[in-house]
Amino acid sequence: MRKTIQAIRGMHDALPDQTPRWQFVENKVRSLAQSYGYAEIRMPIVEPTELFTRSIGEVTDIVEKEMYTFQDRNGDSLTLRPEGTASCLRAALQHGMLHNQTQRLWYQGPMFRHERPQKGRYRQFHQIGVEAYGIPGPDIDIELIMLSARLWRELGIDGLELQLNSLGSAAERSAYRTALVNYFSDHPDQLDEESQRRLRTNPLRILDSKNPEMASLIANAPVLTDYLQTESQTHLATLCETLDKAGIAYTLNPRLVRGLDYYCRTVFEWVTDLLGAQGTVCAGGRYDGLVSQIGGRDTPGIGFAMGIERLLEVLDAKQQNITPPTVHAYLILPGERTVAAGLTFAEKLRDALPGLALQAHCGGGGLKSQFKKADRSGAHLALILGEDELAENSISIKNLREEIDQTTLKLDALPAYLADTFNLEQA
Ligand code: ATP
Ligand code: MG
């Protein structure tokens, strides 16, 4: 026998017993986004590599070592998207959606990063992202944070901590960068190899180091907040005041730098202590310089993305019960002659009761084995359309979950019976 083929390491199937949890999250996001006036956008999964090198930054973990990059048959360099912000902006620019207008958009889908697979960290993972374009002030920053806070409430997730920082403008960050390079250069022996390299390429990223041996060095480093000028200070202060008024708790974390180069001013993360090292379930920030970086006219932007797998892991840790969708009735069709009539009748029932979840038996077999399948489907009722019933224009009904005697009804009485039993509207 040939070896069976397995999924790629770090890429997972969501099996039928898992998908109700995915749908639960997706449905909540869909209706919430709509209620705030955000429209869904869907982008391709593959983009020109240049889109990511230009936006995320050449000297970031993602671009340096995590992207799935390959040549297509024309020799063009393509990349499986590692995140959605750049693609979303590319699409908005390409379709002239940023021309003298603001946009509020959201998307969802798979992202790809060649990371070391572990709990909360996969090579194909899924994000839901929300982005707003053309709005420079802190009002939209606040709206996005409020939207995410409401989402946690609706999902039944409490205990997430909101961490907040300002990365300032490009000029402020550049002044800070000089101070940081001076500071770390004074302690070269305390820098690990990675950080020594970062010192030359992208010193802010040293602050994001997860190496515990560097923790105290990092803790004593200069903080960016001290380098903010009036405009950035006011932006952050307004954000904080409004969050205070709205009763949304946050922690100012001056070390929060984020792993992508395009951020400026507001950055934030929602963090849990339930998932160990992979504690960030949602992260985002402002990226006012990004549009010009990928070739458009300067347009402010802000967004965030949440990792669906990590959100689901939080729901699991909280033992949040998500009920799978139920099958109302299973149609048993014993005897070959009942199949065609049965399937046709099932269609009529579905027309009559749009909310009905009806599974019709396919694949033949005797009454006993069909009953077994009916039971396994989770259906509440078995509807039996045998040859006797068919001859009399009737149907037998057996409750699979309660001790109730089997009954027989006329076929045309069934829609009303099911509507009554399951509280369904008749068409
Ligand atoms: P981390 O610091 O955990 O690597 P990141 O800064 O790389 O995260 P972002 O690029 O900001 O993450 O992505 C936003 C969110 O997407 C993260 O907060 C997380 O929930 C999720 N995410 C990122 N990478 C992965 C991954 N490899 N597997 C699962 N989820 C991920
Ligand atoms: Mg990462």
Tab-separated table of N, CA, C and O in Angstrom, residues 6-116:
chain	number	residue	atom	x	y	z
A	6	GLN	N	-0.182	13.232	4.261
A	6	GLN	CA	-0.542	14.031	5.450
A	6	GLN	C	-0.526	15.518	5.104
A	6	GLN	O	0.173	15.927	4.186
A	7	ALA	N	-1.258	16.286	5.897
A	7	ALA	CA	-1.207	17.745	5.723
A	7	ALA	C	0.197	18.247	6.074
A	7	ALA	O	0.943	17.598	6.804
A	8	ILE	N	0.526	19.390	5.545
A	8	ILE	CA	1.837	19.999	5.794
A	8	ILE	C	1.953	20.395	7.264
A	8	ILE	O	0.983	20.876	7.862
A	9	ARG	N	3.148	20.194	7.827
A	9	ARG	CA	3.384	20.523	9.239
A	9	ARG	C	2.987	21.973	9.528
A	9	ARG	O	3.325	22.883	8.760
A	10	GLY	N	2.252	22.149	10.602
A	10	GLY	CA	1.848	23.515	10.969
A	10	GLY	C	0.602	24.003	10.246
A	10	GLY	O	0.218	25.160	10.384
A	11	MET	N	-0.008	23.107	9.430
A	11	MET	CA	-1.242	23.482	8.720
A	11	MET	C	-2.314	22.460	9.077
A	11	MET	O	-2.076	21.261	8.981
A	12	HIS	N	-3.455	22.939	9.495
A	12	HIS	CA	-4.426	22.027	10.097
A	12	HIS	C	-5.780	22.048	9.416
A	12	HIS	O	-6.207	23.070	8.893
A	13	ASP	N	-6.436	20.891	9.461
A	13	ASP	CA	-7.823	20.803	9.022
A	13	ASP	C	-8.706	21.246	10.176
A	13	ASP	O	-8.393	20.984	11.333
A	14	ALA	N	-9.791	21.910	9.867
A	14	ALA	CA	-10.816	22.156	10.887
A	14	ALA	C	-11.900	21.119	10.627
A	14	ALA	O	-12.604	21.190	9.617
A	15	LEU	N	-12.009	20.133	11.484
A	15	LEU	CA	-12.936	19.021	11.265
A	15	LEU	C	-14.360	19.423	11.658
A	15	LEU	O	-14.546	20.422	12.357
A	16	PRO	N	-15.353	18.632	11.202
A	16	PRO	CA	-16.746	19.028	11.442
A	16	PRO	C	-17.081	19.296	12.908
A	16	PRO	O	-17.947	20.130	13.199
A	17	ASP	N	-16.401	18.623	13.842
A	17	ASP	CA	-16.746	18.907	15.234
A	17	ASP	C	-16.131	20.233	15.697
A	17	ASP	O	-16.476	20.736	16.761
A	18	GLN	N	-15.222	20.783	14.901
A	18	GLN	CA	-14.598	22.055	15.257
A	18	GLN	C	-15.251	23.246	14.557
A	18	GLN	O	-15.222	24.373	15.068
A	19	THR	N	-15.780	23.011	13.353
A	19	THR	CA	-16.247	24.150	12.561
A	19	THR	C	-17.364	24.973	13.206
A	19	THR	O	-17.411	26.176	12.974
A	20	PRO	N	-18.227	24.380	14.047
A	20	PRO	CA	-19.215	25.260	14.695
A	20	PRO	C	-18.555	26.368	15.517
A	20	PRO	O	-19.075	27.485	15.586
A	21	ARG	N	-17.386	26.076	16.108
A	21	ARG	CA	-16.693	27.100	16.894
A	21	ARG	C	-16.163	28.192	15.975
A	21	ARG	O	-16.215	29.384	16.277
A	22	TRP	N	-15.638	27.793	14.824
A	22	TRP	CA	-15.173	28.781	13.843
A	22	TRP	C	-16.330	29.658	13.382
A	22	TRP	O	-16.221	30.882	13.299
A	23	GLN	N	-17.448	28.986	13.075
A	23	GLN	CA	-18.599	29.742	12.570
A	23	GLN	C	-19.137	30.696	13.632
A	23	GLN	O	-19.566	31.807	13.312
A	24	PHE	N	-19.102	30.259	14.874
A	24	PHE	CA	-19.554	31.099	15.973
A	24	PHE	C	-18.774	32.417	15.966
A	24	PHE	O	-19.359	33.509	15.990
A	25	VAL	N	-17.452	32.315	15.898
A	25	VAL	CA	-16.611	33.527	15.896
A	25	VAL	C	-16.852	34.342	14.625
A	25	VAL	O	-17.062	35.559	14.667
A	26	GLU	N	-16.854	33.654	13.487
A	26	GLU	CA	-17.018	34.362	12.209
A	26	GLU	C	-18.359	35.088	12.130
A	26	GLU	O	-18.422	36.232	11.672
A	27	ASN	N	-19.412	34.427	12.600
A	27	ASN	CA	-20.731	35.066	12.545
A	27	ASN	C	-20.798	36.301	13.426
A	27	ASN	O	-21.391	37.315	13.056
A	28	LYS	N	-20.209	36.197	14.613
A	28	LYS	CA	-20.193	37.352	15.516
A	28	LYS	C	-19.464	38.523	14.866
A	28	LYS	O	-19.918	39.663	14.910
A	29	VAL	N	-18.307	38.223	14.281
A	29	VAL	CA	-17.521	39.296	13.659
A	29	VAL	C	-18.289	39.911	12.501
A	29	VAL	O	-18.354	41.131	12.358
A	30	ARG	N	-18.891	39.066	11.684
A	30	ARG	CA	-19.608	39.556	10.512
A	30	ARG	C	-20.701	40.533	10.915
A	30	ARG	O	-20.804	41.633	10.377
A	31	SER	N	-21.498	40.154	11.909
A	31	SER	CA	-22.604	41.040	12.252
A	31	SER	C	-22.116	42.279	13.008
A	31	SER	O	-22.649	43.365	12.832
A	32	LEU	N	-21.072	42.104	13.800
A	32	LEU	CA	-20.537	43.259	14.517
A	32	LEU	C	-19.941	44.277	13.539
A	32	LEU	O	-20.211	45.477	13.618
A	33	ALA	N	-19.131	43.785	12.611
A	33	ALA	CA	-18.495	44.678	11.632
A	33	ALA	C	-19.572	45.439	10.872
A	33	ALA	O	-19.484	46.660	10.687
A	34	GLN	N	-20.605	44.728	10.474
A	34	GLN	CA	-21.688	45.360	9.742
A	34	GLN	C	-22.355	46.432	10.593
A	34	GLN	O	-22.689	47.512	10.108
A	35	SER	N	-22.531	46.138	11.867
A	35	SER	CA	-23.233	47.094	12.726
A	35	SER	C	-22.406	48.359	12.970
A	35	SER	O	-22.950	49.379	13.353
A	36	TYR	N	-21.092	48.306	12.740
A	36	TYR	CA	-20.265	49.510	12.858
A	36	TYR	C	-20.026	50.164	11.494
A	36	TYR	O	-19.293	51.137	11.396
A	37	GLY	N	-20.600	49.602	10.438
A	37	GLY	CA	-20.424	50.188	9.115
A	37	GLY	C	-19.146	49.782	8.412
A	37	GLY	O	-18.616	50.539	7.604
A	38	TYR	N	-18.642	48.596	8.704
A	38	TYR	CA	-17.447	48.093	8.017
A	38	TYR	C	-17.877	47.085	6.963
A	38	TYR	O	-18.706	46.209	7.235
A	39	ALA	N	-17.335	47.206	5.755
A	39	ALA	CA	-17.720	46.328	4.653
A	39	ALA	C	-16.658	45.258	4.446
A	39	ALA	O	-15.464	45.522	4.598
A	40	GLU	N	-17.112	44.078	4.060
A	40	GLU	CA	-16.143	42.986	3.858
A	40	GLU	C	-15.424	43.125	2.525
A	40	GLU	O	-16.014	43.525	1.518
A	41	ILE	N	-14.139	42.803	2.531
A	41	ILE	CA	-13.358	42.758	1.295
A	41	ILE	C	-12.631	41.412	1.258
A	41	ILE	O	-12.283	40.875	2.309
A	42	ARG	N	-12.485	40.856	0.063
A	42	ARG	CA	-11.784	39.565	-0.079
A	42	ARG	C	-10.653	39.734	-1.080
A	42	ARG	O	-10.885	40.178	-2.197
A	43	MET	N	-9.460	39.407	-0.649
A	43	MET	CA	-8.286	39.574	-1.498
A	43	MET	C	-7.706	38.205	-1.854
A	43	MET	O	-7.953	37.226	-1.165
A	44	PRO	N	-6.876	38.172	-2.922
A	44	PRO	CA	-6.207	36.909	-3.254
A	44	PRO	C	-5.266	36.485	-2.134
A	44	PRO	O	-4.794	37.312	-1.360
A	45	ILE	N	-4.975	35.204	-2.085
A	45	ILE	CA	-4.082	34.678	-1.051
A	45	ILE	C	-2.618	34.837	-1.468
A	45	ILE	O	-1.731	34.895	-0.643
A	46	VAL	N	-2.393	34.956	-2.786
A	46	VAL	CA	-1.033	35.124	-3.293
A	46	VAL	C	-0.875	36.554	-3.808
A	46	VAL	O	-1.771	37.086	-4.463
A	47	GLU	N	0.256	37.158	-3.481
A	47	GLU	CA	0.519	38.535	-3.914
A	47	GLU	C	1.952	38.610	-4.437
A	47	GLU	O	2.783	37.747	-4.138
A	48	PRO	N	2.264	39.684	-5.184
A	48	PRO	CA	3.664	39.885	-5.568
A	48	PRO	C	4.519	40.040	-4.307
A	48	PRO	O	4.131	40.754	-3.387
A	49	THR	N	5.646	39.371	-4.261
A	49	THR	CA	6.511	39.408	-3.075
A	49	THR	C	6.837	40.842	-2.651
A	49	THR	O	6.876	41.169	-1.464
A	50	GLU	N	7.016	41.683	-3.658
A	50	GLU	CA	7.389	43.072	-3.407
A	50	GLU	C	6.392	43.796	-2.491
A	50	GLU	O	6.766	44.690	-1.734
A	51	LEU	N	5.129	43.409	-2.567
A	51	LEU	CA	4.131	44.062	-1.713
A	51	LEU	C	4.528	43.941	-0.249
A	51	LEU	O	4.403	44.883	0.526
A	52	PHE	N	5.018	42.785	0.142
A	52	PHE	CA	5.328	42.565	1.556
A	52	PHE	C	6.707	43.093	1.922
A	52	PHE	O	6.897	43.601	3.019
A	53	THR	N	7.678	42.955	1.014
A	53	THR	CA	9.001	43.486	1.361
A	53	THR	C	8.914	45.000	1.503
A	53	THR	O	9.535	45.583	2.377
A	54	ARG	N	8.093	45.631	0.680
A	54	ARG	CA	7.987	47.089	0.755
A	54	ARG	C	7.161	47.560	1.939
A	54	ARG	O	7.374	48.648	2.460
A	55	SER	N	6.184	46.792	2.365
A	55	SER	CA	5.298	47.268	3.427
A	55	SER	C	5.735	46.777	4.808
A	55	SER	O	5.974	47.569	5.714
A	56	ILE	N	5.882	45.484	4.963
A	56	ILE	CA	6.189	44.941	6.292
A	56	ILE	C	7.603	45.333	6.708
A	56	ILE	O	7.865	45.587	7.891
A	57	GLY	N	8.512	45.437	5.731
A	57	GLY	CA	9.889	45.845	6.032
A	57	GLY	C	10.852	44.708	5.796
A	57	GLY	O	10.616	43.576	6.224
A	58	GLU	N	11.960	45.026	5.124
A	58	GLU	CA	12.958	44.012	4.763
A	58	GLU	C	13.542	43.320	5.998
A	58	GLU	O	13.865	42.153	5.980
A	59	VAL	N	13.706	44.113	7.082
A	59	VAL	CA	14.421	43.575	8.243
A	59	VAL	C	13.444	43.220	9.360
A	59	VAL	O	13.561	43.692	10.481
A	60	THR	N	12.441	42.441	9.023
A	60	THR	CA	11.507	41.959	10.039
A	60	THR	C	11.548	40.440	9.996
A	60	THR	O	11.949	39.861	8.982
A	61	ASP	N	11.133	39.812	11.088
A	61	ASP	CA	11.106	38.348	11.121
A	61	ASP	C	10.306	37.811	9.942
A	61	ASP	O	10.703	36.860	9.285
A	62	ILE	N	9.171	38.441	9.700
A	62	ILE	CA	8.278	37.917	8.660
A	62	ILE	C	8.989	37.881	7.317
A	62	ILE	O	9.039	36.839	6.651
A	63	VAL	N	9.564	39.004	6.903
A	63	VAL	CA	10.168	39.054	5.566
A	63	VAL	C	11.496	38.293	5.533
A	63	VAL	O	11.819	37.627	4.556
A	64	GLU	N	12.245	38.349	6.607
A	64	GLU	CA	13.553	37.698	6.588
A	64	GLU	C	13.460	36.177	6.563
A	64	GLU	O	14.254	35.515	5.927
A	65	LYS	N	12.516	35.627	7.320
A	65	LYS	CA	12.565	34.165	7.430
A	65	LYS	C	11.224	33.444	7.476
A	65	LYS	O	11.194	32.242	7.612
A	66	GLU	N	10.118	34.170	7.373
A	66	GLU	CA	8.855	33.458	7.565
A	66	GLU	C	7.990	33.338	6.310
A	66	GLU	O	6.998	32.638	6.318
A	67	MET	N	8.355	34.027	5.229
A	67	MET	CA	7.433	34.043	4.095
A	67	MET	C	7.562	32.804	3.213
A	67	MET	O	8.646	32.278	3.015
A	68	TYR	N	6.427	32.365	2.699
A	68	TYR	CA	6.393	31.317	1.687
A	68	TYR	C	6.499	32.008	0.339
A	68	TYR	O	5.504	32.485	-0.194
A	69	THR	N	7.718	32.078	-0.169
A	69	THR	CA	7.963	32.788	-1.418
A	69	THR	C	8.403	31.792	-2.473
A	69	THR	O	9.169	30.884	-2.184
A	70	PHE	N	7.880	31.952	-3.675
A	70	PHE	CA	8.240	31.020	-4.752
A	70	PHE	C	8.113	31.730	-6.091
A	70	PHE	O	7.491	32.799	-6.182
A	71	GLN	N	8.713	31.125	-7.095
A	71	GLN	CA	8.587	31.668	-8.443
A	71	GLN	C	7.453	30.974	-9.156
A	71	GLN	O	7.345	29.757	-9.105
A	72	ASP	N	6.606	31.732	-9.834
A	72	ASP	CA	5.582	31.055	-10.626
A	72	ASP	C	6.189	30.717	-12.002
A	72	ASP	O	7.366	30.948	-12.234
A	73	ARG	N	5.393	30.182	-12.877
A	73	ARG	CA	5.948	29.678	-14.138
A	73	ARG	C	6.473	30.777	-15.049
A	73	ARG	O	7.186	30.525	-15.995
A	74	ASN	N	6.065	32.021	-14.761
A	74	ASN	CA	6.625	33.139	-15.536
A	74	ASN	C	7.927	33.651	-14.960
A	74	ASN	O	8.513	34.579	-15.491
A	75	GLY	N	8.312	33.105	-13.804
A	75	GLY	CA	9.526	33.596	-13.159
A	75	GLY	C	9.264	34.756	-12.204
A	75	GLY	O	10.196	35.312	-11.637
A	76	ASP	N	8.004	35.142	-12.017
A	76	ASP	CA	7.686	36.214	-11.066
A	76	ASP	C	7.784	35.689	-9.642
A	76	ASP	O	7.422	34.547	-9.379
A	77	SER	N	8.238	36.548	-8.739
A	77	SER	CA	8.318	36.135	-7.342
A	77	SER	C	6.989	36.407	-6.649
A	77	SER	O	6.525	37.542	-6.569
A	78	LEU	N	6.382	35.349	-6.155
A	78	LEU	CA	5.078	35.450	-5.490
A	78	LEU	C	5.218	35.009	-4.038
A	78	LEU	O	6.108	34.240	-3.696
A	79	THR	N	4.300	35.478	-3.200
A	79	THR	CA	4.336	35.104	-1.787
A	79	THR	C	2.930	34.816	-1.289
A	79	THR	O	1.998	35.556	-1.601
A	80	LEU	N	2.804	33.721	-0.532
A	80	LEU	CA	1.541	33.454	0.159
A	80	LEU	C	1.429	34.518	1.244
A	80	LEU	O	2.343	34.656	2.054
A	81	ARG	N	0.335	35.235	1.287
A	81	ARG	CA	0.272	36.396	2.179
A	81	ARG	C	0.529	36.000	3.638
A	81	ARG	O	-0.090	35.060	4.145
A	82	PRO	N	1.441	36.711	4.309
A	82	PRO	CA	1.683	36.437	5.724
A	82	PRO	C	0.760	37.242	6.626
A	82	PRO	O	0.691	36.993	7.834
A	83	GLU	N	0.037	38.199	6.068
A	83	GLU	CA	-0.875	39.055	6.837
A	83	GLU	C	-1.775	39.769	5.838
A	83	GLU	O	-1.551	39.674	4.626
A	84	GLY	N	-2.782	40.480	6.319
A	84	GLY	CA	-3.767	41.034	5.402
A	84	GLY	C	-3.702	42.536	5.172
A	84	GLY	O	-4.260	43.030	4.186
A	85	THR	N	-3.033	43.251	6.055
A	85	THR	CA	-3.059	44.714	5.955
A	85	THR	C	-2.521	45.212	4.609
A	85	THR	O	-3.136	46.062	3.964
A	86	ALA	N	-1.381	44.658	4.196
A	86	ALA	CA	-0.769	45.119	2.949
A	86	ALA	C	-1.653	44.781	1.749
A	86	ALA	O	-1.855	45.619	0.860
A	87	SER	N	-2.223	43.574	1.736
A	87	SER	CA	-3.088	43.177	0.615
A	87	SER	C	-4.324	44.059	0.541
A	87	SER	O	-4.758	44.460	-0.541
A	88	CYS	N	-4.889	44.326	1.704
A	88	CYS	CA	-6.125	45.104	1.764
A	88	CYS	C	-5.870	46.512	1.214
A	88	CYS	O	-6.650	47.045	0.409
A	89	LEU	N	-4.751	47.070	1.611
A	89	LEU	CA	-4.398	48.405	1.157
A	89	LEU	C	-4.079	48.394	-0.337
A	89	LEU	O	-4.467	49.293	-1.080
A	90	ARG	N	-3.396	47.368	-0.777
A	90	ARG	CA	-3.093	47.220	-2.203
A	90	ARG	C	-4.387	47.198	-3.011
A	90	ARG	O	-4.529	47.889	-4.016
A	91	ALA	N	-5.363	46.448	-2.516
A	91	ALA	CA	-6.639	46.348	-3.221
A	91	ALA	C	-7.361	47.698	-3.231
A	91	ALA	O	-7.878	48.143	-4.267
A	92	ALA	N	-7.367	48.368	-2.088
A	92	ALA	CA	-8.058	49.660	-1.991
A	92	ALA	C	-7.416	50.677	-2.940
A	92	ALA	O	-8.116	51.428	-3.630
A	93	LEU	N	-6.094	50.669	-2.989
A	93	LEU	CA	-5.375	51.596	-3.873
A	93	LEU	C	-5.671	51.269	-5.334
A	93	LEU	O	-5.996	52.146	-6.128
A	94	GLN	N	-5.533	50.000	-5.646
A	94	GLN	CA	-5.690	49.554	-7.030
A	94	GLN	C	-7.061	49.913	-7.583
A	94	GLN	O	-7.211	50.229	-8.755
A	95	HIS	N	-8.072	49.895	-6.708
A	95	HIS	CA	-9.437	50.146	-7.179
A	95	HIS	C	-9.912	51.563	-6.880
A	95	HIS	O	-11.113	51.825	-6.874
A	96	GLY	N	-8.953	52.431	-6.602
A	96	GLY	CA	-9.285	53.847	-6.421
A	96	GLY	C	-10.182	54.128	-5.242
A	96	GLY	O	-10.919	55.115	-5.216
A	97	MET	N	-10.132	53.269	-4.238
A	97	MET	CA	-11.047	53.433	-3.096
A	97	MET	C	-10.549	54.454	-2.085
A	97	MET	O	-11.256	54.750	-1.125
A	98	LEU	N	-9.341	54.967	-2.291
A	98	LEU	CA	-8.802	55.914	-1.309
A	98	LEU	C	-8.895	57.349	-1.808
A	98	LEU	O	-8.445	58.270	-1.149
A	99	HIS	N	-9.477	57.498	-2.989
A	99	HIS	CA	-9.551	58.806	-3.612
A	99	HIS	C	-10.563	59.684	-2.895
A	99	HIS	O	-11.768	59.489	-3.060
A	100	ASN	N	-10.103	60.661	-2.140
A	100	ASN	CA	-11.002	61.600	-1.451
A	100	ASN	C	-12.120	60.918	-0.691
A	100	ASN	O	-13.259	61.382	-0.710
A	101	GLN	N	-11.827	59.833	-0.092
A	101	GLN	CA	-12.886	59.178	0.682
A	101	GLN	C	-12.270	58.346	1.804
A	101	GLN	O	-11.102	58.001	1.744
A	102	THR	N	-13.099	58.076	2.772
A	102	THR	CA	-12.643	57.199	3.837
A	102	THR	C	-13.206	55.804	3.559
A	102	THR	O	-14.166	55.649	2.814
A	103	GLN	N	-12.570	54.806	4.142
A	103	GLN	CA	-13.037	53.434	3.969
A	103	GLN	C	-12.963	52.722	5.298
A	103	GLN	O	-12.015	52.904	6.064
A	104	ARG	N	-13.977	51.923	5.557
A	104	ARG	CA	-13.929	51.018	6.712
A	104	ARG	C	-14.153	49.605	6.179
A	104	ARG	O	-15.214	49.304	5.636
A	105	LEU	N	-13.138	48.765	6.340
A	105	LEU	CA	-13.168	47.447	5.716
A	105	LEU	C	-12.805	46.355	6.714
A	105	LEU	O	-12.135	46.622	7.713
A	106	TRP	N	-13.243	45.154	6.418
A	106	TRP	CA	-12.761	43.997	7.190
A	106	TRP	C	-12.595	42.804	6.257
A	106	TRP	O	-13.154	42.775	5.164
A	107	TYR	N	-11.794	41.857	6.675
A	107	TYR	CA	-11.527	40.669	5.864
A	107	TYR	C	-11.244	39.516	6.799
A	107	TYR	O	-10.976	39.703	7.991
A	108	GLN	N	-11.291	38.345	6.250
A	108	GLN	CA	-10.854	37.190	7.031
A	108	GLN	C	-10.246	36.176	6.087
A	108	GLN	O	-10.521	36.195	4.895
A	109	GLY	N	-9.418	35.301	6.627
A	109	GLY	CA	-8.871	34.255	5.786
A	109	GLY	C	-7.539	33.758	6.277
A	109	GLY	O	-7.022	34.222	7.288
A	110	PRO	N	-7.001	32.772	5.541
A	110	PRO	CA	-5.748	32.161	5.954
A	110	PRO	C	-4.533	33.039	5.669
A	110	PRO	O	-4.509	33.769	4.686
A	111	MET	N	-3.561	32.966	6.549
A	111	MET	CA	-2.279	33.648	6.395
A	111	MET	C	-1.204	32.579	6.551
A	111	MET	O	-1.437	31.554	7.204
A	112	PHE	N	-0.022	32.840	6.013
A	112	PHE	CA	1.017	31.809	5.978
A	112	PHE	C	2.350	32.368	6.463
A	112	PHE	O	2.818	33.379	5.944
A	113	ARG	N	2.914	31.712	7.472
A	113	ARG	CA	4.242	32.112	7.943
A	113	ARG	C	5.009	30.851	8.316
A	113	ARG	O	4.481	30.000	9.050
A	114	HIS	N	6.243	30.773	7.850
A	114	HIS	CA	7.056	29.606	8.151
A	114	HIS	C	7.701	29.792	9.516
A	114	HIS	O	8.858	30.176	9.630
A	115	GLU	N	6.908	29.530	10.558
A	115	GLU	CA	7.387	29.667	11.929
A	115	GLU	C	7.528	28.269	12.520
A	115	GLU	O	7.078	27.293	11.937
A	116	ARG	N	8.088	28.188	13.732
A	116	ARG	CA	8.176	26.891	14.393
A	116	ARG	C	6.804	26.574	14.982
A	116	ARG	O	6.332	27.284	15.869
